[in-house]
C-alpha cells in the first residue's frame, strides 16, 4: 500500500501540468476535443493489429442474428473513428454512437473506406442513456474498449438489453483488471488516478466479467485473453458475446 501511494505521488509530479489544467477546468475540453481523439487513434492502430484475429472470430457469427427478412441492424456504443467497421457483414445497417463528438474526421474516413455498410445515424450519447434508440430495435450491439470509461457499467448494460430485440446479441472486447496477486495489477493500482485523468475517465481496475455475469443475458460467452500494449498497464482482456 505504501509503495503504491509513493509511486502514485511520483506520477502526479510528472503529470503536474495536466493536474493543474484540470484544476483550472481547461484539461477536459482540450482532452476530449484534441488530445484523446489523436492519442486514441494511435493506440487503436496498435490494438487493432493485436486484436484482429480475436475480432474476426468474435464477429464471425454476426450474420446469425439477422432477422427473417435478412436485415441486420447494429448499434455500436463508443464508435470512435469506426475501427470495427471492417468486421461487419455487407448490408449491415449501422447506428454509431459516442459521448465524444470529436472523432468525426476519422469516422468519415472509415465510412468512405467501408461502403459495404449502410450508416443510419450518428448519436452523441453516453452508454448509460441511449434514449434516442427505440427499445427492441437492434439485432446486435457492439462495445469495444468502452466499458472501461462509462460512468456506470450496470446502467450501460441495462440500456444494451433494452435496445436489443429478444434473441439479439451484445458483442464486447474490453481490457480488465489483472489478477490481484500479479505485478500487472500492482502497476494498474499505481497508474490508476493519473491514467484516468489523462485518458478521459478510463479505469484500469474494472472486473467487467462480473458485471456481465450479473446482467440478465440468457446466454453469455466470455473468454479471458491477453493483448499487451507496449509501455502500458493494459494486458488482460475479455472478449465474447451475450444473447438477450
PDB file of C-alpha atoms in Angstrom:
ATOM      1  CA  UNK A   1       0.000   0.000   0.000  1.00  0.00           C
ATOM      2  CA  UNK A   2       2.739   2.471   0.897  1.00  0.00           C
ATOM      3  CA  UNK A   3       4.635   1.639  -2.300  1.00  0.00           C
ATOM      4  CA  UNK A   4       1.522   2.280  -4.387  1.00  0.00           C
ATOM      5  CA  UNK A   5       0.914   5.661  -2.742  1.00  0.00           C
ATOM      6  CA  UNK A   6       4.549   6.710  -3.155  1.00  0.00           C
ATOM      7  CA  UNK A   7       4.648   5.790  -6.826  1.00  0.00           C
ATOM      8  CA  UNK A   8       1.271   7.451  -7.409  1.00  0.00           C
ATOM      9  CA  UNK A   9       2.706  10.656  -5.944  1.00  0.00           C
ATOM     10  CA  UNK A  10       5.658  10.409  -8.332  1.00  0.00           C
ATOM     11  CA  UNK A  11       3.267  10.115 -11.287  1.00  0.00           C
ATOM     12  CA  UNK A  12       1.300  13.123 -10.042  1.00  0.00           C
ATOM     13  CA  UNK A  13       4.511  15.157 -10.028  1.00  0.00           C
ATOM     14  CA  UNK A  14       5.366  14.016 -13.554  1.00  0.00           C
ATOM     15  CA  UNK A  15       1.876  14.868 -14.776  1.00  0.00           C
ATOM     16  CA  UNK A  16       1.552  18.046 -12.697  1.00  0.00           C
ATOM     17  CA  UNK A  17       0.832  20.337 -15.694  1.00  0.00           C
ATOM     18  CA  UNK A  18      -2.173  18.149 -16.591  1.00  0.00           C
ATOM     19  CA  UNK A  19      -3.418  18.166 -12.988  1.00  0.00           C
ATOM     20  CA  UNK A  20      -3.066  21.963 -12.958  1.00  0.00           C
ATOM     21  CA  UNK A  21      -5.003  22.318 -16.229  1.00  0.00           C
ATOM     22  CA  UNK A  22      -7.660  20.008 -14.796  1.00  0.00           C
ATOM     23  CA  UNK A  23      -7.925  22.148 -11.650  1.00  0.00           C
ATOM     24  CA  UNK A  24      -8.403  25.226 -13.852  1.00  0.00           C
ATOM     25  CA  UNK A  25     -11.091  23.448 -15.883  1.00  0.00           C
ATOM     26  CA  UNK A  26      -9.030  23.510 -19.093  1.00  0.00           C
ATOM     27  CA  UNK A  27      -7.882  19.901 -19.428  1.00  0.00           C
ATOM     28  CA  UNK A  28     -11.195  18.105 -20.060  1.00  0.00           C
ATOM     29  CA  UNK A  29     -12.307  20.193 -23.083  1.00  0.00           C
ATOM     30  CA  UNK A  30      -8.787  20.029 -24.593  1.00  0.00           C
ATOM     31  CA  UNK A  31      -8.557  16.297 -23.891  1.00  0.00           C
ATOM     32  CA  UNK A  32     -11.928  15.450 -25.449  1.00  0.00           C
ATOM     33  CA  UNK A  33     -11.533  17.689 -28.498  1.00  0.00           C
ATOM     34  CA  UNK A  34      -7.840  17.329 -29.374  1.00  0.00           C
ATOM     35  CA  UNK A  35      -5.673  15.088 -27.216  1.00  0.00           C
ATOM     36  CA  UNK A  36      -7.825  11.996 -26.692  1.00  0.00           C
ATOM     37  CA  UNK A  37      -9.038  11.586 -30.320  1.00  0.00           C
ATOM     38  CA  UNK A  38      -5.435  11.957 -31.539  1.00  0.00           C
ATOM     39  CA  UNK A  39      -3.940   9.594 -28.955  1.00  0.00           C
ATOM     40  CA  UNK A  40      -6.740   7.035 -29.180  1.00  0.00           C
ATOM     41  CA  UNK A  41      -6.254   6.824 -32.939  1.00  0.00           C
ATOM     42  CA  UNK A  42      -2.599   5.852 -32.358  1.00  0.00           C
ATOM     43  CA  UNK A  43      -3.463   3.349 -29.603  1.00  0.00           C
ATOM     44  CA  UNK A  44      -6.276   1.785 -31.618  1.00  0.00           C
ATOM     45  CA  UNK A  45      -3.933   1.268 -34.574  1.00  0.00           C
ATOM     46  CA  UNK A  46      -1.651  -0.844 -32.365  1.00  0.00           C
ATOM     47  CA  UNK A  47      -4.516  -2.539 -30.552  1.00  0.00           C
ATOM     48  CA  UNK A  48      -6.267  -3.467 -33.818  1.00  0.00           C
ATOM     49  CA  UNK A  49      -3.180  -5.281 -35.067  1.00  0.00           C
ATOM     50  CA  UNK A  50      -3.014  -7.340 -31.887  1.00  0.00           C
ATOM     51  CA  UNK A  51      -6.749  -7.976 -31.636  1.00  0.00           C
ATOM     52  CA  UNK A  52      -7.603  -8.560 -35.316  1.00  0.00           C
ATOM     53  CA  UNK A  53      -7.662 -12.353 -35.011  1.00  0.00           C
ATOM     54  CA  UNK A  54      -9.895 -12.184 -31.934  1.00  0.00           C
ATOM     55  CA  UNK A  55     -12.257  -9.682 -33.564  1.00  0.00           C
ATOM     56  CA  UNK A  56     -12.541 -11.753 -36.733  1.00  0.00           C
ATOM     57  CA  UNK A  57     -13.519 -14.736 -34.606  1.00  0.00           C
ATOM     58  CA  UNK A  58     -15.810 -12.663 -32.374  1.00  0.00           C
ATOM     59  CA  UNK A  59     -17.827 -11.109 -35.193  1.00  0.00           C
ATOM     60  CA  UNK A  60     -17.871 -14.200 -37.423  1.00  0.00           C
ATOM     61  CA  UNK A  61     -21.370 -15.173 -36.261  1.00  0.00           C
ATOM     62  CA  UNK A  62     -22.942 -11.712 -36.639  1.00  0.00           C
ATOM     63  CA  UNK A  63     -24.945 -12.871 -39.704  1.00  0.00           C
ATOM     64  CA  UNK A  64     -26.632 -15.480 -37.470  1.00  0.00           C
ATOM     65  CA  UNK A  65     -28.531 -12.651 -35.776  1.00  0.00           C
ATOM     66  CA  UNK A  66     -30.197 -11.328 -38.921  1.00  0.00           C
ATOM     67  CA  UNK A  67     -33.981 -11.053 -38.862  1.00  0.00           C
ATOM     68  CA  UNK A  68     -36.075 -13.387 -41.041  1.00  0.00           C
ATOM     69  CA  UNK A  69     -36.170 -10.550 -43.590  1.00  0.00           C
ATOM     70  CA  UNK A  70     -32.364 -10.692 -43.813  1.00  0.00           C
ATOM     71  CA  UNK A  71     -31.962  -7.275 -42.162  1.00  0.00           C
ATOM     72  CA  UNK A  72     -29.231  -6.794 -39.554  1.00  0.00           C
ATOM     73  CA  UNK A  73     -29.443  -3.590 -37.504  1.00  0.00           C
ATOM     74  CA  UNK A  74     -26.404  -2.877 -35.343  1.00  0.00           C
ATOM     75  CA  UNK A  75     -25.676  -0.218 -32.746  1.00  0.00           C
ATOM     76  CA  UNK A  76     -22.068   0.478 -31.810  1.00  0.00           C
ATOM     77  CA  UNK A  77     -21.537   2.213 -28.464  1.00  0.00           C
ATOM     78  CA  UNK A  78     -18.373   4.315 -28.414  1.00  0.00           C
ATOM     79  CA  UNK A  79     -17.782   4.068 -32.150  1.00  0.00           C
ATOM     80  CA  UNK A  80     -14.799   6.424 -32.064  1.00  0.00           C
ATOM     81  CA  UNK A  81     -13.298   6.536 -35.550  1.00  0.00           C
ATOM     82  CA  UNK A  82     -15.010   3.322 -36.674  1.00  0.00           C
ATOM     83  CA  UNK A  83     -12.186   0.787 -36.485  1.00  0.00           C
ATOM     84  CA  UNK A  84     -14.693  -2.082 -36.177  1.00  0.00           C
ATOM     85  CA  UNK A  85     -16.473  -1.390 -39.471  1.00  0.00           C
ATOM     86  CA  UNK A  86     -14.203  -3.815 -41.331  1.00  0.00           C
ATOM     87  CA  UNK A  87     -15.620  -6.748 -39.347  1.00  0.00           C
ATOM     88  CA  UNK A  88     -19.326  -6.124 -40.026  1.00  0.00           C
ATOM     89  CA  UNK A  89     -21.122  -8.105 -42.771  1.00  0.00           C
ATOM     90  CA  UNK A  90     -22.225  -6.459 -46.053  1.00  0.00           C
ATOM     91  CA  UNK A  91     -25.579  -4.704 -45.892  1.00  0.00           C
ATOM     92  CA  UNK A  92     -25.467  -4.274 -42.114  1.00  0.00           C
ATOM     93  CA  UNK A  93     -27.344  -1.132 -41.002  1.00  0.00           C
ATOM     94  CA  UNK A  94     -25.108   0.652 -38.507  1.00  0.00           C
ATOM     95  CA  UNK A  95     -26.062   3.279 -35.940  1.00  0.00           C
ATOM     96  CA  UNK A  96     -22.962   4.951 -34.487  1.00  0.00           C
ATOM     97  CA  UNK A  97     -22.896   6.499 -31.030  1.00  0.00           C
ATOM     98  CA  UNK A  98     -20.228   8.158 -28.937  1.00  0.00           C
ATOM     99  CA  UNK A  99     -20.213  10.520 -25.972  1.00  0.00           C
ATOM    100  CA  UNK A 100     -17.372  12.418 -27.669  1.00  0.00           C
ATOM    101  CA  UNK A 101     -18.391  14.105 -30.968  1.00  0.00           C
ATOM    102  CA  UNK A 102     -14.798  14.940 -31.942  1.00  0.00           C
ATOM    103  CA  UNK A 103     -13.924  11.738 -33.822  1.00  0.00           C
ATOM    104  CA  UNK A 104     -15.643  12.959 -36.967  1.00  0.00           C
ATOM    105  CA  UNK A 105     -12.558  13.124 -39.204  1.00  0.00           C
ATOM    106  CA  UNK A 106     -11.505   9.516 -38.615  1.00  0.00           C
ATOM    107  CA  UNK A 107     -15.113   8.310 -38.632  1.00  0.00           C
ATOM    108  CA  UNK A 108     -15.834   9.903 -42.011  1.00  0.00           C
ATOM    109  CA  UNK A 109     -12.656   8.375 -43.418  1.00  0.00           C
ATOM    110  CA  UNK A 110     -13.638   4.872 -42.282  1.00  0.00           C
ATOM    111  CA  UNK A 111     -17.207   5.288 -43.537  1.00  0.00           C
ATOM    112  CA  UNK A 112     -15.875   6.057 -47.010  1.00  0.00           C
ATOM    113  CA  UNK A 113     -13.466   3.127 -46.786  1.00  0.00           C
ATOM    114  CA  UNK A 114     -16.148   0.614 -45.767  1.00  0.00           C
ATOM    115  CA  UNK A 115     -19.031   1.275 -48.119  1.00  0.00           C
ATOM    116  CA  UNK A 116     -20.354  -2.282 -47.775  1.00  0.00           C
ATOM    117  CA  UNK A 117     -22.328  -0.971 -44.774  1.00  0.00           C
ATOM    118  CA  UNK A 118     -25.391   1.274 -44.519  1.00  0.00           C
ATOM    119  CA  UNK A 119     -24.837   4.072 -41.989  1.00  0.00           C
ATOM    120  CA  UNK A 120     -28.132   5.160 -40.467  1.00  0.00           C
ATOM    121  CA  UNK A 121     -27.196   7.875 -37.971  1.00  0.00           C
ATOM    122  CA  UNK A 122     -24.603   9.181 -35.515  1.00  0.00           C
ATOM    123  CA  UNK A 123     -25.753   9.850 -31.963  1.00  0.00           C
ATOM    124  CA  UNK A 124     -23.868  11.886 -29.391  1.00  0.00           C
ATOM    125  CA  UNK A 125     -24.852   9.813 -26.391  1.00  0.00           C
ATOM    126  CA  UNK A 126     -23.454   8.146 -23.286  1.00  0.00           C
ATOM    127  CA  UNK A 127     -23.773   4.396 -22.977  1.00  0.00           C
ATOM    128  CA  UNK A 128     -25.922   4.862 -19.881  1.00  0.00           C
ATOM    129  CA  UNK A 129     -28.517   6.932 -21.787  1.00  0.00           C
ATOM    130  CA  UNK A 130     -29.465   5.751 -25.272  1.00  0.00           C
ATOM    131  CA  UNK A 131     -32.995   7.158 -25.183  1.00  0.00           C
ATOM    132  CA  UNK A 132     -32.776   8.081 -28.907  1.00  0.00           C
ATOM    133  CA  UNK A 133     -32.689   4.355 -29.712  1.00  0.00           C
ATOM    134  CA  UNK A 134     -36.111   2.629 -29.539  1.00  0.00           C
ATOM    135  CA  UNK A 135     -36.468  -0.406 -27.291  1.00  0.00           C
ATOM    136  CA  UNK A 136     -36.049  -3.757 -29.026  1.00  0.00           C
ATOM    137  CA  UNK A 137     -34.906  -2.131 -32.273  1.00  0.00           C
ATOM    138  CA  UNK A 138     -31.397  -3.618 -32.593  1.00  0.00           C
ATOM    139  CA  UNK A 139     -30.269  -7.075 -33.635  1.00  0.00           C
ATOM    140  CA  UNK A 140     -26.758  -6.517 -32.294  1.00  0.00           C
ATOM    141  CA  UNK A 141     -24.932  -4.056 -30.049  1.00  0.00           C
ATOM    142  CA  UNK A 142     -21.138  -3.724 -30.125  1.00  0.00           C
ATOM    143  CA  UNK A 143     -18.889  -2.251 -27.440  1.00  0.00           C
ATOM    144  CA  UNK A 144     -15.079  -2.442 -27.630  1.00  0.00           C
ATOM    145  CA  UNK A 145     -12.734  -0.623 -25.233  1.00  0.00           C
ATOM    146  CA  UNK A 146     -15.647   1.437 -23.923  1.00  0.00           C
ATOM    147  CA  UNK A 147     -16.933  -0.137 -20.701  1.00  0.00           C
ATOM    148  CA  UNK A 148     -13.695   0.925 -19.018  1.00  0.00           C
ATOM    149  CA  UNK A 149     -14.757   4.566 -19.199  1.00  0.00           C
ATOM    150  CA  UNK A 150     -18.544   4.664 -18.825  1.00  0.00           C
ATOM    151  CA  UNK A 151     -19.859   6.211 -15.619  1.00  0.00           C
ATOM    152  CA  UNK A 152     -21.915   3.104 -14.775  1.00  0.00           C
ATOM    153  CA  UNK A 153     -21.320  -0.332 -16.285  1.00  0.00           C
ATOM    154  CA  UNK A 154     -24.587  -1.745 -14.917  1.00  0.00           C
ATOM    155  CA  UNK A 155     -26.639   1.141 -16.351  1.00  0.00           C
ATOM    156  CA  UNK A 156     -24.939   0.745 -19.723  1.00  0.00           C
ATOM    157  CA  UNK A 157     -25.708  -2.978 -19.796  1.00  0.00           C
ATOM    158  CA  UNK A 158     -29.338  -2.260 -18.908  1.00  0.00           C
ATOM    159  CA  UNK A 159     -29.530   0.080 -21.899  1.00  0.00           C
ATOM    160  CA  UNK A 160     -27.910  -2.582 -24.089  1.00  0.00           C
ATOM    161  CA  UNK A 161     -30.577  -5.099 -23.074  1.00  0.00           C
ATOM    162  CA  UNK A 162     -33.337  -2.538 -23.584  1.00  0.00           C
ATOM    163  CA  UNK A 163     -32.401  -1.668 -27.185  1.00  0.00           C
ATOM    164  CA  UNK A 164     -31.758  -5.308 -28.197  1.00  0.00           C
ATOM    165  CA  UNK A 165     -34.630  -7.354 -29.571  1.00  0.00           C
ATOM    166  CA  UNK A 166     -35.207 -10.738 -27.919  1.00  0.00           C
ATOM    167  CA  UNK A 167     -32.615 -13.084 -29.405  1.00  0.00           C
ATOM    168  CA  UNK A 168     -30.269 -10.193 -30.233  1.00  0.00           C
ATOM    169  CA  UNK A 169     -26.598 -10.212 -29.205  1.00  0.00           C
ATOM    170  CA  UNK A 170     -24.198  -7.912 -27.355  1.00  0.00           C
ATOM    171  CA  UNK A 171     -20.558  -8.164 -28.516  1.00  0.00           C
ATOM    172  CA  UNK A 172     -17.686  -6.929 -26.361  1.00  0.00           C
ATOM    173  CA  UNK A 173     -13.898  -6.778 -26.200  1.00  0.00           C
ATOM    174  CA  UNK A 174     -12.608  -4.897 -23.158  1.00  0.00           C
ATOM    175  CA  UNK A 175      -9.465  -4.553 -21.075  1.00  0.00           C
ATOM    176  CA  UNK A 176      -9.931  -5.545 -17.439  1.00  0.00           C
ATOM    177  CA  UNK A 177      -8.172  -5.743 -14.083  1.00  0.00           C
ATOM    178  CA  UNK A 178      -5.267  -8.140 -13.777  1.00  0.00           C
ATOM    179  CA  UNK A 179      -5.068 -10.856 -11.128  1.00  0.00           C
ATOM    180  CA  UNK A 180      -4.706  -9.180  -7.737  1.00  0.00           C
ATOM    181  CA  UNK A 181      -1.533 -11.094  -6.894  1.00  0.00           C
ATOM    182  CA  UNK A 182       0.250 -10.010 -10.098  1.00  0.00           C
ATOM    183  CA  UNK A 183       2.739  -7.237 -10.795  1.00  0.00           C
ATOM    184  CA  UNK A 184       0.453  -6.057 -13.585  1.00  0.00           C
ATOM    185  CA  UNK A 185      -2.273  -5.335 -11.037  1.00  0.00           C
ATOM    186  CA  UNK A 186       0.252  -3.528  -8.828  1.00  0.00           C
ATOM    187  CA  UNK A 187       1.098  -1.180 -11.711  1.00  0.00           C
ATOM    188  CA  UNK A 188      -2.575  -0.763 -12.548  1.00  0.00           C
ATOM    189  CA  UNK A 189      -3.085   0.482  -8.989  1.00  0.00           C
ATOM    190  CA  UNK A 190      -0.119   2.831  -9.288  1.00  0.00           C
ATOM    191  CA  UNK A 191      -1.213   4.307 -12.607  1.00  0.00           C
ATOM    192  CA  UNK A 192      -4.957   4.398 -11.912  1.00  0.00           C
ATOM    193  CA  UNK A 193      -5.569   8.064 -10.839  1.00  0.00           C
ATOM    194  CA  UNK A 194      -3.257   9.651 -13.423  1.00  0.00           C
ATOM    195  CA  UNK A 195      -4.318   7.242 -16.177  1.00  0.00           C
ATOM    196  CA  UNK A 196      -7.989   8.019 -15.545  1.00  0.00           C
ATOM    197  CA  UNK A 197      -7.333  11.756 -15.777  1.00  0.00           C
ATOM    198  CA  UNK A 198      -5.154  11.599 -18.899  1.00  0.00           C
ATOM    199  CA  UNK A 199      -7.296   9.062 -20.773  1.00  0.00           C
ATOM    200  CA  UNK A 200     -10.731  10.653 -20.365  1.00  0.00           C
ATOM    201  CA  UNK A 201     -12.021   8.540 -17.483  1.00  0.00           C
ATOM    202  CA  UNK A 202     -10.560   5.160 -18.465  1.00  0.00           C
ATOM    203  CA  UNK A 203     -10.494   2.831 -15.425  1.00  0.00           C
ATOM    204  CA  UNK A 204      -7.813   0.151 -15.214  1.00  0.00           C
ATOM    205  CA  UNK A 205      -9.212  -1.963 -12.377  1.00  0.00           C
ATOM    206  CA  UNK A 206     -12.708  -2.946 -13.529  1.00  0.00           C
ATOM    207  CA  UNK A 207     -13.603  -6.631 -13.313  1.00  0.00           C
ATOM    208  CA  UNK A 208     -16.107  -6.374 -16.140  1.00  0.00           C
ATOM    209  CA  UNK A 209     -16.788 -10.092 -16.416  1.00  0.00           C
ATOM    210  CA  UNK A 210     -18.591  -9.842 -13.068  1.00  0.00           C
ATOM    211  CA  UNK A 211     -20.885  -7.073 -14.376  1.00  0.00           C
ATOM    212  CA  UNK A 212     -21.662  -9.175 -17.444  1.00  0.00           C
ATOM    213  CA  UNK A 213     -22.444 -12.211 -15.315  1.00  0.00           C
ATOM    214  CA  UNK A 214     -24.843 -10.121 -13.214  1.00  0.00           C
ATOM    215  CA  UNK A 215     -26.643  -8.732 -16.274  1.00  0.00           C
ATOM    216  CA  UNK A 216     -29.695 -10.646 -17.478  1.00  0.00           C
ATOM    217  CA  UNK A 217     -28.336 -12.355 -20.592  1.00  0.00           C
ATOM    218  CA  UNK A 218     -29.919 -15.713 -21.409  1.00  0.00           C
ATOM    219  CA  UNK A 219     -26.588 -16.894 -22.828  1.00  0.00           C
ATOM    220  CA  UNK A 220     -23.126 -15.471 -22.109  1.00  0.00           C
ATOM    221  CA  UNK A 221     -19.771 -16.462 -23.546  1.00  0.00           C
ATOM    222  CA  UNK A 222     -16.688 -14.815 -22.016  1.00  0.00           C
ATOM    223  CA  UNK A 223     -13.077 -15.590 -22.881  1.00  0.00           C
ATOM    224  CA  UNK A 224     -10.096 -14.151 -20.975  1.00  0.00           C
ATOM    225  CA  UNK A 225      -7.215 -13.220 -23.281  1.00  0.00           C
ATOM    226  CA  UNK A 226      -4.009 -11.180 -23.162  1.00  0.00           C
ATOM    227  CA  UNK A 227      -3.279  -8.297 -25.525  1.00  0.00           C
ATOM    228  CA  UNK A 228      -0.207  -6.455 -24.291  1.00  0.00           C
ATOM    229  CA  UNK A 229       0.089  -2.801 -25.311  1.00  0.00           C
ATOM    230  CA  UNK A 230       3.735  -1.619 -25.040  1.00  0.00           C
ATOM    231  CA  UNK A 231       4.528   0.658 -22.097  1.00  0.00           C
ATOM    232  CA  UNK A 232       1.007   0.473 -20.654  1.00  0.00           C
ATOM    233  CA  UNK A 233      -0.563  -1.382 -17.708  1.00  0.00           C
ATOM    234  CA  UNK A 234      -3.151  -2.831 -20.099  1.00  0.00           C
ATOM    235  CA  UNK A 235      -2.858  -6.532 -20.891  1.00  0.00           C
ATOM    236  CA  UNK A 236      -5.727  -8.710 -19.576  1.00  0.00           C
ATOM    237  CA  UNK A 237      -8.859  -8.513 -21.778  1.00  0.00           C
ATOM    238  CA  UNK A 238     -12.188 -10.250 -22.058  1.00  0.00           C
ATOM    239  CA  UNK A 239     -13.920 -10.988 -25.345  1.00  0.00           C
ATOM    240  CA  UNK A 240     -17.262 -12.580 -26.106  1.00  0.00           C
ATOM    241  CA  UNK A 241     -20.968 -12.008 -26.531  1.00  0.00           C
ATOM    242  CA  UNK A 242     -24.233 -12.261 -24.634  1.00  0.00           C
ATOM    243  CA  UNK A 243     -27.672 -13.075 -26.020  1.00  0.00           C
ATOM    244  CA  UNK A 244     -30.854 -11.389 -24.810  1.00  0.00           C
TER     245      UNK A 244
END
